mmCIF file of C-alpha atoms in Angstrom:
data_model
loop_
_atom_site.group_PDB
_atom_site.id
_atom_site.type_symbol
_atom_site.label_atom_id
_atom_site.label_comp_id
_atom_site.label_asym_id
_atom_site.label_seq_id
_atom_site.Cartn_x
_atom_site.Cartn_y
_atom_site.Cartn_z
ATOM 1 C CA UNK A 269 -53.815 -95.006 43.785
ATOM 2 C CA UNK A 270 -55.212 -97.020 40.985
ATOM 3 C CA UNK A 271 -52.421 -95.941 38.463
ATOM 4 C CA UNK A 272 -49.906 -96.869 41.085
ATOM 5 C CA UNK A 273 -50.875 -100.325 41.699
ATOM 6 C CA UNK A 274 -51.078 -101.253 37.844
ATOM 7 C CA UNK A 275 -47.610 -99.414 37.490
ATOM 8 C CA UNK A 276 -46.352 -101.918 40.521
ATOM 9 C CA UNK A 277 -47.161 -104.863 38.659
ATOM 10 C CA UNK A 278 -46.915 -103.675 35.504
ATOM 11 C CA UNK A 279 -43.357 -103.702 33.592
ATOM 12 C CA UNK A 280 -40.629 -101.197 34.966
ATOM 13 C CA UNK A 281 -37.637 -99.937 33.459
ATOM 14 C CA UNK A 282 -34.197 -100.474 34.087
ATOM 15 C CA UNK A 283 -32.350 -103.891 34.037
ATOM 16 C CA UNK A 284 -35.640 -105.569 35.974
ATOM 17 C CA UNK A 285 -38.199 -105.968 33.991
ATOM 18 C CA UNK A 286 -41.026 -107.127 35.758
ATOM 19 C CA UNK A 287 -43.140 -106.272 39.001
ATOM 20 C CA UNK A 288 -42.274 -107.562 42.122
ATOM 21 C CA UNK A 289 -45.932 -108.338 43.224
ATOM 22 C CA UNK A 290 -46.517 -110.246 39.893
ATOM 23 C CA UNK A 291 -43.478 -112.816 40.951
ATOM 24 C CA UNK A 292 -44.550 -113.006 44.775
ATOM 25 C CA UNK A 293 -48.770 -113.502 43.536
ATOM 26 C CA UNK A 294 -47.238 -116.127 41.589
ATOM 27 C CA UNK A 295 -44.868 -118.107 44.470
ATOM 28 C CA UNK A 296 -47.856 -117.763 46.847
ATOM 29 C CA UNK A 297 -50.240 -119.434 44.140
ATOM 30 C CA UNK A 298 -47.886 -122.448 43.243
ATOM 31 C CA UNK A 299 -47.035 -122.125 46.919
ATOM 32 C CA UNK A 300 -50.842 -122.907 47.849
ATOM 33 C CA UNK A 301 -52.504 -124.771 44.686
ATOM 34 C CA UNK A 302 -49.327 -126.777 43.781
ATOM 35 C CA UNK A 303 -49.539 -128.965 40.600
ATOM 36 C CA UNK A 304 -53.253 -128.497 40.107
ATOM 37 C CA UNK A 305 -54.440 -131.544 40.055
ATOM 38 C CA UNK A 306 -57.824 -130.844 40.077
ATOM 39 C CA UNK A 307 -57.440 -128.439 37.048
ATOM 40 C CA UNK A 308 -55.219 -130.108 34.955
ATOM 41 C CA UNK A 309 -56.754 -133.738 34.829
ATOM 42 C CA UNK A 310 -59.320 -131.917 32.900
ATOM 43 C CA UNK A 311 -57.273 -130.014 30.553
ATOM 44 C CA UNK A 312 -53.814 -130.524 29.688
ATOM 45 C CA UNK A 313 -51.019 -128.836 31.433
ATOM 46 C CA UNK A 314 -48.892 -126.294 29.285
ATOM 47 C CA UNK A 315 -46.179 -128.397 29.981
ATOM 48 C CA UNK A 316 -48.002 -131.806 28.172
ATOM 49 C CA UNK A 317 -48.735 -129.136 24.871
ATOM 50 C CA UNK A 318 -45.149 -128.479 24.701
ATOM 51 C CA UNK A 319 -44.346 -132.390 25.168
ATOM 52 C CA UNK A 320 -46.955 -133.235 22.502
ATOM 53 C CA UNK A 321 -45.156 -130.804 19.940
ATOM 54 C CA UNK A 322 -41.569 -132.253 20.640
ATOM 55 C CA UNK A 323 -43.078 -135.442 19.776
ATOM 56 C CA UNK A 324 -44.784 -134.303 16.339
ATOM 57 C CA UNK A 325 -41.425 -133.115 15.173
ATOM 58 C CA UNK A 326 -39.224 -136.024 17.019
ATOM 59 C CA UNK A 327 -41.260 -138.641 15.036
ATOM 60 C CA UNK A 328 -41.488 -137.362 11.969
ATOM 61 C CA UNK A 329 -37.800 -136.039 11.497
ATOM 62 C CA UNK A 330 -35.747 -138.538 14.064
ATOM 63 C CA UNK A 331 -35.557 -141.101 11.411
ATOM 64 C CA UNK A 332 -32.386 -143.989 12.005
ATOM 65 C CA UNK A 333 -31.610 -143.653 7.906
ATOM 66 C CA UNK A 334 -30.444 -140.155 8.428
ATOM 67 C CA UNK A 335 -26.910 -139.375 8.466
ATOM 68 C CA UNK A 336 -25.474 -138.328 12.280
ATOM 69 C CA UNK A 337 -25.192 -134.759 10.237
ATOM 70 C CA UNK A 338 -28.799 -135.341 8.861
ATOM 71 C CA UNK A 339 -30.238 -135.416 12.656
ATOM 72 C CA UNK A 340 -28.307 -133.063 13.893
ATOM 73 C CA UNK A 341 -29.429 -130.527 11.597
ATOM 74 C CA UNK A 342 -32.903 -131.734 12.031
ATOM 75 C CA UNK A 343 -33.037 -131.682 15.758
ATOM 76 C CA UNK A 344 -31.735 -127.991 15.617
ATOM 77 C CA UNK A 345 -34.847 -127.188 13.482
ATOM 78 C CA UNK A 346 -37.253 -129.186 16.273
ATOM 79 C CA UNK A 347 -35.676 -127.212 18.443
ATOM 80 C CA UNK A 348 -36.315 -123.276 16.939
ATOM 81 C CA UNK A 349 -40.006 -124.662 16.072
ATOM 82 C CA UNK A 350 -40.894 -125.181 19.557
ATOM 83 C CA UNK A 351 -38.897 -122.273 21.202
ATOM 84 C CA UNK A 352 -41.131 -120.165 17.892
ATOM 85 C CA UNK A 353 -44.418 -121.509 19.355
ATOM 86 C CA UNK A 354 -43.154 -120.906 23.213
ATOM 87 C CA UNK A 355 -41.952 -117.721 22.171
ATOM 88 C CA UNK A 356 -45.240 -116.742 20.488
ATOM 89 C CA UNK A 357 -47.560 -117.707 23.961
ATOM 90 C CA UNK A 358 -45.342 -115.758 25.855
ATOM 91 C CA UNK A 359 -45.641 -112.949 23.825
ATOM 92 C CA UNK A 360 -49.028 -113.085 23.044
ATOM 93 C CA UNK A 361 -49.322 -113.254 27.200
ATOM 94 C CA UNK A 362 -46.516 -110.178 27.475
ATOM 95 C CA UNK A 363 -48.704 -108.218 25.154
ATOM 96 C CA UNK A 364 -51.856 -108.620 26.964
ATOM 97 C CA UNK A 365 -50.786 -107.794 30.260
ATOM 98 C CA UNK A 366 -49.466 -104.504 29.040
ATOM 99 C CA UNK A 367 -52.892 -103.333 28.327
ATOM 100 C CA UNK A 368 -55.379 -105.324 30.465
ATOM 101 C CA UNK A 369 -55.056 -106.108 34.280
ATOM 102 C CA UNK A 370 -56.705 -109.190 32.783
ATOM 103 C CA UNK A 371 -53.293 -109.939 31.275
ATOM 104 C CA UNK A 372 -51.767 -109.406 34.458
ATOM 105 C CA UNK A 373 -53.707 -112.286 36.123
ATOM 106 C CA UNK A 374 -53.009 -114.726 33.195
ATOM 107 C CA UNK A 375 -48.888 -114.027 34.019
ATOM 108 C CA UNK A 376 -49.514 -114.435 37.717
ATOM 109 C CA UNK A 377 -51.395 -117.741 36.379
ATOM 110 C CA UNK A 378 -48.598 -118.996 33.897
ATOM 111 C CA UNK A 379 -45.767 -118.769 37.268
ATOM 112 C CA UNK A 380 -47.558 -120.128 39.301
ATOM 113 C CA UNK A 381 -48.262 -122.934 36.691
ATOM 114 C CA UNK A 382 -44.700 -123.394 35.584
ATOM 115 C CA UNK A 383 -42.752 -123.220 38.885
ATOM 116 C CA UNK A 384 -42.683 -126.369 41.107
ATOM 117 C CA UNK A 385 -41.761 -125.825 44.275
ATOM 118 C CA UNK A 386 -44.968 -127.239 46.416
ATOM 119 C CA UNK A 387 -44.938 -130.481 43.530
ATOM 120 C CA UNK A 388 -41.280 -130.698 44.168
ATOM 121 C CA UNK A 389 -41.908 -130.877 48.026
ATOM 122 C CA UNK A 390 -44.850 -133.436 47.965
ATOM 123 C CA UNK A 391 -42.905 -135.842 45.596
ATOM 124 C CA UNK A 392 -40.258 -135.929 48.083
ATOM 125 C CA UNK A 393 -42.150 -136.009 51.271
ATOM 126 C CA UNK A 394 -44.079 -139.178 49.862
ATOM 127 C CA UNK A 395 -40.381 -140.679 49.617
ATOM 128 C CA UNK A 396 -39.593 -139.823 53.189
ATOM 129 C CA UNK A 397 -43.185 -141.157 54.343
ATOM 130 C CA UNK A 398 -43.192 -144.522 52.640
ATOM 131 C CA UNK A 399 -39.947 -145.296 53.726
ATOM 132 C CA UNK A 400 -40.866 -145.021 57.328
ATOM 133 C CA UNK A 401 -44.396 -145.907 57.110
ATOM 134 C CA UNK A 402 -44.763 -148.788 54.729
ATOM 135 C CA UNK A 403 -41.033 -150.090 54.205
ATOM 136 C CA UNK A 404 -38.222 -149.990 51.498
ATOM 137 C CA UNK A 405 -40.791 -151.603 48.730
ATOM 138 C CA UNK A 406 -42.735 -148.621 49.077
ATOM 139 C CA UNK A 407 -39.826 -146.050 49.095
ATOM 140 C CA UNK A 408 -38.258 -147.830 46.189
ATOM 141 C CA UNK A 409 -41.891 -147.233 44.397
ATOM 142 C CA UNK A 410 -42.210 -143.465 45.578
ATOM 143 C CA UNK A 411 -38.479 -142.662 44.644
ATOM 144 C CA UNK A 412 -39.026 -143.986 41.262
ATOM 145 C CA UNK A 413 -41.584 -141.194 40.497
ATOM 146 C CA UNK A 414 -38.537 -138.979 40.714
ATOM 147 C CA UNK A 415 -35.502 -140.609 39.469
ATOM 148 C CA UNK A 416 -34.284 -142.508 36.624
ATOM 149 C CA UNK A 417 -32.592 -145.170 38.250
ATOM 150 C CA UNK A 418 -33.214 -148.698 38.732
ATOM 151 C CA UNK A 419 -35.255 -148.253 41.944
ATOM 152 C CA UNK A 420 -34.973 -152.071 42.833
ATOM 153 C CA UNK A 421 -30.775 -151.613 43.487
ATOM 154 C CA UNK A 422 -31.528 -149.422 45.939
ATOM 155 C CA UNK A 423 -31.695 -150.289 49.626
ATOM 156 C CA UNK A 424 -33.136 -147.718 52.425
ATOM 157 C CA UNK A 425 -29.653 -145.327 52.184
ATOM 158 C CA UNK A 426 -29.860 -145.164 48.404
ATOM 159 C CA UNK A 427 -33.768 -144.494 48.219
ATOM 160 C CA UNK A 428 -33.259 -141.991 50.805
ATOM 161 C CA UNK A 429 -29.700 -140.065 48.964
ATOM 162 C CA UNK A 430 -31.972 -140.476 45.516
ATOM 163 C CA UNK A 431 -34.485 -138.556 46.964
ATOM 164 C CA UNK A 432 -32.036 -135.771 48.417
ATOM 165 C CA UNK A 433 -30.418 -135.524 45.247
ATOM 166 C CA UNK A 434 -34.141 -134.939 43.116
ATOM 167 C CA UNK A 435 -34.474 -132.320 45.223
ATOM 168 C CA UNK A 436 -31.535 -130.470 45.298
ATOM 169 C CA UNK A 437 -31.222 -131.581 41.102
ATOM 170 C CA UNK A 438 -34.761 -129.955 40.867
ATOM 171 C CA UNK A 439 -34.684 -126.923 43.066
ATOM 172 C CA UNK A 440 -32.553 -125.283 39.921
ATOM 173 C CA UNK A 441 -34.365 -126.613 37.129
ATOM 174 C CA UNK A 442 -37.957 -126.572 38.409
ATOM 175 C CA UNK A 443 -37.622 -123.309 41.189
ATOM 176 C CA UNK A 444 -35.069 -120.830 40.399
ATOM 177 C CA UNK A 445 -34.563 -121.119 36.682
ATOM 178 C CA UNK A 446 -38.243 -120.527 35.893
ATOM 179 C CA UNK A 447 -38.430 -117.596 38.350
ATOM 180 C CA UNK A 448 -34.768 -116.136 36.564
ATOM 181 C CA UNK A 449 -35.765 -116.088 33.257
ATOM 182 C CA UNK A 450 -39.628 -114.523 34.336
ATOM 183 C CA UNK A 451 -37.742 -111.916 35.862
ATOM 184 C CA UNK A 452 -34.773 -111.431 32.631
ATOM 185 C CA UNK A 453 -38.145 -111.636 29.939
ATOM 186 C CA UNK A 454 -41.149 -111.936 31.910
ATOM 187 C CA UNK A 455 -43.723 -114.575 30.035
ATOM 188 C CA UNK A 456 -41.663 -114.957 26.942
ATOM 189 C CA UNK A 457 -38.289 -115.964 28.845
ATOM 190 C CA UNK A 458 -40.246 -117.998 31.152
ATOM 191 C CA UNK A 459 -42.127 -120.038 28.286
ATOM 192 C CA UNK A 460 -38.637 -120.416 26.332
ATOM 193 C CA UNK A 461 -36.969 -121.619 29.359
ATOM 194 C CA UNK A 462 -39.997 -124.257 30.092
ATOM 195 C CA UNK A 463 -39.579 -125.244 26.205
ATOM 196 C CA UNK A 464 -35.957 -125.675 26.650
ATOM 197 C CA UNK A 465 -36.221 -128.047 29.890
ATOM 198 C CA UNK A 466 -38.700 -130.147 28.108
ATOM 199 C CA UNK A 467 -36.773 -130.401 25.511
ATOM 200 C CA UNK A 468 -33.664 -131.947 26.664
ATOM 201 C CA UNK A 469 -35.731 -133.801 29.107
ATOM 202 C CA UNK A 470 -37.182 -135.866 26.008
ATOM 203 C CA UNK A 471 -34.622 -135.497 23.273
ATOM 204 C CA UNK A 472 -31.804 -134.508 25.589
ATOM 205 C CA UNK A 473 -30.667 -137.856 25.850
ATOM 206 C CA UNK A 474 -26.299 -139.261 25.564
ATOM 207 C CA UNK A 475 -28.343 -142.760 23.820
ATOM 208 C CA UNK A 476 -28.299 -143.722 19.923
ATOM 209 C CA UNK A 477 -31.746 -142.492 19.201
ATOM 210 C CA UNK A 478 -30.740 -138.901 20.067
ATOM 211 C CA UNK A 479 -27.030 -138.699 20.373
ATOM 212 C CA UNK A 480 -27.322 -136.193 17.952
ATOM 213 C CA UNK A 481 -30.899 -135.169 16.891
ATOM 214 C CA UNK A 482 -30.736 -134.441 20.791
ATOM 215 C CA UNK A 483 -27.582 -132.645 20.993
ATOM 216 C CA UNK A 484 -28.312 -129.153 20.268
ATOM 217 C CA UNK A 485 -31.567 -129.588 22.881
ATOM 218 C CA UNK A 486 -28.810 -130.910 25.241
ATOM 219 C CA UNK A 487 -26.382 -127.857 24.931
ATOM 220 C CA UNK A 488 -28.738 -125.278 25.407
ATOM 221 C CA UNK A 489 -30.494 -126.244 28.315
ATOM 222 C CA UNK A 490 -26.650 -126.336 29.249
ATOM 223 C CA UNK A 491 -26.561 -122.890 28.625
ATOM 224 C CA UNK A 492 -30.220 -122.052 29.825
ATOM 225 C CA UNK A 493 -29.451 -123.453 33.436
ATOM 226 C CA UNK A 494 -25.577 -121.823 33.954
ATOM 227 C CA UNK A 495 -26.692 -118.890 35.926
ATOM 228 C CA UNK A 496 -29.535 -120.266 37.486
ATOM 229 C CA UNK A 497 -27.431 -123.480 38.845
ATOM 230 C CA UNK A 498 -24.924 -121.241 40.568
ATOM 231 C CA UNK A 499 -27.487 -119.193 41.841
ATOM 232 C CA UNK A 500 -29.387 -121.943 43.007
ATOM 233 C CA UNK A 501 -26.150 -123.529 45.032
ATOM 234 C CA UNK A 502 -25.782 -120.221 46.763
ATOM 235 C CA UNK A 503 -29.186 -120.289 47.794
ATOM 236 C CA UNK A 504 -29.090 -123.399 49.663
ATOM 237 C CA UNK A 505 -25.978 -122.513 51.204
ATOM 238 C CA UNK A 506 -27.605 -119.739 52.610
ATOM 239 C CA UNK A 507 -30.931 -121.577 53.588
ATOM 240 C CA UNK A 508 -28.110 -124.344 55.310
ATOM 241 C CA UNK A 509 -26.708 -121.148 57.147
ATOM 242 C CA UNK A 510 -30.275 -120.266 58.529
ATOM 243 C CA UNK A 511 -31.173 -123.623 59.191
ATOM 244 C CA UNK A 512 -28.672 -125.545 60.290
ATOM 245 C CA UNK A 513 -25.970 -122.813 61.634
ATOM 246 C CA UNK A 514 -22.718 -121.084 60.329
ATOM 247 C CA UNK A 515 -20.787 -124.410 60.732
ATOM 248 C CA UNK A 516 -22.971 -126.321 58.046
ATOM 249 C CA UNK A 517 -23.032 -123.171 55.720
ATOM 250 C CA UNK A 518 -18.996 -122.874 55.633
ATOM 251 C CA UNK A 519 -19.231 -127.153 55.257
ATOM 252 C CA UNK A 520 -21.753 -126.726 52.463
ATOM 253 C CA UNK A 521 -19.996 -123.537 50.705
ATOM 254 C CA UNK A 522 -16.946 -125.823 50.659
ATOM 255 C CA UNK A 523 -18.307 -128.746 49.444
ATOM 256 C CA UNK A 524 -19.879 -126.998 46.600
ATOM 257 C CA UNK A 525 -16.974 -125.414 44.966
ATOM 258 C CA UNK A 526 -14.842 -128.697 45.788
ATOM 259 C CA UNK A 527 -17.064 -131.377 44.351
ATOM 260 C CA UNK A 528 -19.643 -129.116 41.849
ATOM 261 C CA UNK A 529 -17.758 -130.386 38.909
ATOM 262 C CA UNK A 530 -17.854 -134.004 40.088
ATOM 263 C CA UNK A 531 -20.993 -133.987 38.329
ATOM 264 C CA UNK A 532 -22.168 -135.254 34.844
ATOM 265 C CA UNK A 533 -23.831 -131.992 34.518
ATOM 266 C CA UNK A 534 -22.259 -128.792 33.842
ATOM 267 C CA UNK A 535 -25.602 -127.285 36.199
ATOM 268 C CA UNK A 536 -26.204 -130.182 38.395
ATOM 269 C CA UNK A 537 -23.954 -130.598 40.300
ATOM 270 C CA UNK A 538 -23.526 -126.634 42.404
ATOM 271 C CA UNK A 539 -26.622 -127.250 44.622
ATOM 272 C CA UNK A 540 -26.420 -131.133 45.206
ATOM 273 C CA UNK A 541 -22.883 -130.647 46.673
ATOM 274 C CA UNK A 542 -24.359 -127.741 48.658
ATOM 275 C CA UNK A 543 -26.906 -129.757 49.488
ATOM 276 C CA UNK A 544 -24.558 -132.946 50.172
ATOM 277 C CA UNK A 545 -22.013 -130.445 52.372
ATOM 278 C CA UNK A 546 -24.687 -129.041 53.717
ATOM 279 C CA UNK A 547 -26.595 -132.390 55.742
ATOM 280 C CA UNK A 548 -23.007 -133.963 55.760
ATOM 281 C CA UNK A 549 -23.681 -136.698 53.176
ATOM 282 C CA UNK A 550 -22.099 -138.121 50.432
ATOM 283 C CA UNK A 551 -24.633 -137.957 47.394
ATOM 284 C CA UNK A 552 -24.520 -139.271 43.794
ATOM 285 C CA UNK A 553 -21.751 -142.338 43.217
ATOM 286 C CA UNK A 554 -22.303 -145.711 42.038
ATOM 287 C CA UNK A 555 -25.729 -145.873 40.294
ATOM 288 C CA UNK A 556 -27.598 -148.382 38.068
ATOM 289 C CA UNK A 557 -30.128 -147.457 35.201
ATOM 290 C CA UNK A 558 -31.032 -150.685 33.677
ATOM 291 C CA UNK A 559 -28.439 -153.594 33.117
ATOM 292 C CA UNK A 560 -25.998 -150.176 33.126
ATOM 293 C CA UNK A 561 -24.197 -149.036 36.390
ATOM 294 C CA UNK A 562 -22.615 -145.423 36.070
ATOM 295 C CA UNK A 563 -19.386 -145.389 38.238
ATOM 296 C CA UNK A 564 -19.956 -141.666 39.164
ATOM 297 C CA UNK A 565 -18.143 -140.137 41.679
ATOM 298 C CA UNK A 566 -19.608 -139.618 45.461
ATOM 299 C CA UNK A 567 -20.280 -135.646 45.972
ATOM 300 C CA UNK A 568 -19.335 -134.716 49.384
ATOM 301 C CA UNK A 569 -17.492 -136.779 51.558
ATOM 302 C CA UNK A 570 -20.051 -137.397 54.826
ATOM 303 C CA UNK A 571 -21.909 -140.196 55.450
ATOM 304 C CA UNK A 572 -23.471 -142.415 53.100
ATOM 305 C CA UNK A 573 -26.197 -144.305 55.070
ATOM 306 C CA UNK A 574 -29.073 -141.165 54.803
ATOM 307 C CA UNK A 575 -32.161 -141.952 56.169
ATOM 308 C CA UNK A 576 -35.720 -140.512 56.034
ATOM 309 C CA UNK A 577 -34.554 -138.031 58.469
ATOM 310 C CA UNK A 578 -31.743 -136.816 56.680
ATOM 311 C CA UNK A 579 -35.085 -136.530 53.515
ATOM 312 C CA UNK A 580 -37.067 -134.414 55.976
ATOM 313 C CA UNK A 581 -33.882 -131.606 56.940
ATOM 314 C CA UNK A 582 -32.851 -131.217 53.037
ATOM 315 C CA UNK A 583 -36.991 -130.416 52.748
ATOM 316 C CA UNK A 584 -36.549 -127.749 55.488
ATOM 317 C CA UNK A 585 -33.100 -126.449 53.607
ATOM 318 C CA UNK A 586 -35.526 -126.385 50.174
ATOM 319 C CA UNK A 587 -38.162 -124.713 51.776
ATOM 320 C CA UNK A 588 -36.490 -122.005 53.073
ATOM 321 C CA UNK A 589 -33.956 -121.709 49.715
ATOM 322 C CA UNK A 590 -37.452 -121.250 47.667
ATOM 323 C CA UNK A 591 -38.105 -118.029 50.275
ATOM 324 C CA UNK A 592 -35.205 -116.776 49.558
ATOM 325 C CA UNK A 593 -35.238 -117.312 45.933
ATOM 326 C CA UNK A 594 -38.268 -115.631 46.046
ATOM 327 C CA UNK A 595 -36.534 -112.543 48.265
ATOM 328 C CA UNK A 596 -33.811 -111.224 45.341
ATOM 329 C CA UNK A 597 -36.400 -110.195 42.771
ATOM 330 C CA UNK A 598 -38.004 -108.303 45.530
ATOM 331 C CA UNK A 599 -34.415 -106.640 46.746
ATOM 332 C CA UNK A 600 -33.350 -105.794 42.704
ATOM 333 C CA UNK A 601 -36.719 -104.193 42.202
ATOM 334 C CA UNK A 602 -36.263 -101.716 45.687
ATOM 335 C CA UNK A 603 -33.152 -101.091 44.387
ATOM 336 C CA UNK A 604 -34.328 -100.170 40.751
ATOM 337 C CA UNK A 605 -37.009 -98.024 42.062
ATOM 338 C CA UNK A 606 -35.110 -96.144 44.825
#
C-alpha cells in the first residue's frame, strides 16, 4: 500500500508527468492558506527572490548609452540568467522529490506558493466591497492594487469593469498557466514559467527604458502564455455554462472568438471576452495610464455600466473555472493510467 501511494504522487510515465494528488494537495493548500501572509512577511516570497535578481542584472546592464542592439542583446542574457537560476530550484526540487517523500511535500509547497487563485479572489472581492461599502474613493483605491490605470478616471462602472477584467486577465497568468507548465515539467516548468511572468512584468514593458532590453522578456512570456490563454478562455466558458446557463455559455463562446484579438495581448484577450460575453458586458476600451489615454477597443458588446454585482458573478464564474482547471490534470492522469 505504501509503494502505491508514493508511486501516485510520484512521477508517471507517459505524456503526464506528474501525480494527480501532488496538483490537487497543492490547489487545496493555495485554496486554504492563500498568499501567506503570515509566512511571507517574515521571509521573502520566491516570487520577491526572482524580482530581486531581475533587478541585479536590469541595473547593471540596462544602461541608456547602449546601442538599441546593445540592450537587446543584453536583456536576452538577463533573461537565460534568471530562467538558469529558476531552472536550477526547480530541479534541485524535481530531484529531491524523486527520492524523499520529503521532496514531495516541498512540490506540494512550491504550487501552492506559486498559484494565486484565493489572492486573486480576495483582491477582487475587496474591489466589490469598497465600492458598496465605503464609496467610489475607496473602490478607486482597492482597484488600484490590481490595475495599472489611472484609478482617479474611473467612476463606479470603470472601477467595477477594471476589476472584472484583473480577474479574468489573471485567471491565465496567475491560475492555469502555473498549474500547465507543473503538469508539462513538474517544479522545473513551473519555476521557469514563474521566472518568465516576472520577467515581462518588470522588463516587459512597450516604454524607452525597455523597448528593447525588454523585448525578448516580452516575446516569450508571449509564447509561455499561448496555450494556457486559450485554455483558460475555454474554461470560463464552461464555468459561464454551469453558472449562468447554456444561453450565457453560447454568448460567451461567441464573444471570445469574435473579440479575443481585440486585445493588446496576443494571451489576454481569450478569457476577458469570455468573461465579457459571458456577464454581458463590454470590457476593456478607452483607458488612461498617466497623462496617456489608450483608445482600445471595447471587448464584447453588452453593457458598459457594471456594477459591484456584476464583480461578485465574474467571482462565482472564477471560482468555479479554477475547479475545473483543477479537474483536467485529474481526467489526463485516469486516462494515462487506465
Amino acid at each position: 500500500m505504501e509503494q502505491v501511494i508514493f508511486d501516485f504522487l510520484l512521477p508517471i510515465p507517459g505524456i503526464y508527468g506528474y501525480g494527480v494528488a501532488v496538483i490537487i494537495l497543492g490547489l487545496a493548500l493555495d485554496a486554504v492558506a492563500g498568499d501567506m501572509p503570515w509566512l511571507f512577511s517574515r521571509i521573502p516570497h520566491p516570487v520577491v527572490w526572482i524580482g530581486r535578481l531581475i533587478a541585479f542584472f536590469e541595473k547593471r546592464l540596462n544602461r541608456v548609452d547602449r546601442s538599441d542592439g546593445d540592450r537587446l542583446l543584453r536583456g536576452v542574457l538577463t533573461v537565460l540568467a534568471v530562467l538558469l537560476v529558476a531552472g536550477a530550484v526547480g530541479g534541485f526540487i524535481q530531484f529531491w522529490a524523486l527520492r524523499a517523500p520529503s521532496g514531495i511535500v516541498a512540490e506540494i509547497f512550491l504550487l501552492g506558493v506559486l498559484i494565486a487563485q484565493k489572492g486573486l479572489y480576495q483582491h477582487v472581492q475587496v474591489v466589490a466591497d469598497c465600492l458598496e461599502q465605503d464609496g467610489l474613493a475607496a473602490g478607486r483605491q482597492a482597484v488600484s492594487m490590481i490595475v495599472g490605470r489611472d484609478p482617479a478616471s474611473l467612476d463606479h462602472a470603470g472601477v467595477s469593469r477594471a476589476a472584472i477584467e484583473s480577474c479574468s486577465e489573471n485567471f491565465s497568468d496567475g491560475v492555469v498557466a502555473p498549474l500547465f507548465w507543473f503538469a508539462v515539467g513538474g517544479p522545473i516548468g513551473l519555476c521557469l514559467y514563474k521566472a518568465i511572468n516576472t520577467l515581462d512584468s518588470m522588463i516587459g514593458h512597450r516604454n524607452r527604458r525597455y523597448l528593447y532590453f525588454g523585448r525578448f522578456a516580452a516575446r516569450l512570456d508571449d509564447v509561455a502564455n499561448f496555450i494556457p490563454a486559450r485554455l483558460a478562455g475555454g474554461l470560463v466558458c464552461l464555468a459561464v455554462v454551469i453558472s449562468l446557463g447554456f444561453t450565457a455559455g453560447r454568448r460567451a463562446w461567441a464573444t471570445m472568438w469574435r473579440d479575443a484579438r481585440k486585445h493588446k495581448s496576443p494571451n489576454a484577450g481569450w478569457q476577458e471576452a469570455a468573461m465579457a460575453g459571458g456577464l454581458d458586458l463590454s470590457l476593456a476600451g478607452p483607458r488612461r495610464y498617466g497623462s496617456e489615454i489608450v483608445q482600445d477597443p471595447y471587448i464584447g458588446n453588452g453593457r458598459r455600466d457594471a456594477t459591484p454585482d456584476d464583480i461578485r458573478a465574474a467571482l462565482r464564474v472564477f471560482v468555479l473555472s479554477c475547479l475545473l482547471n483543477g479537474l483536467w490534470p485529474v481526467l489526463i492522469w485516469m486516462a494515462v493510467n487506465r
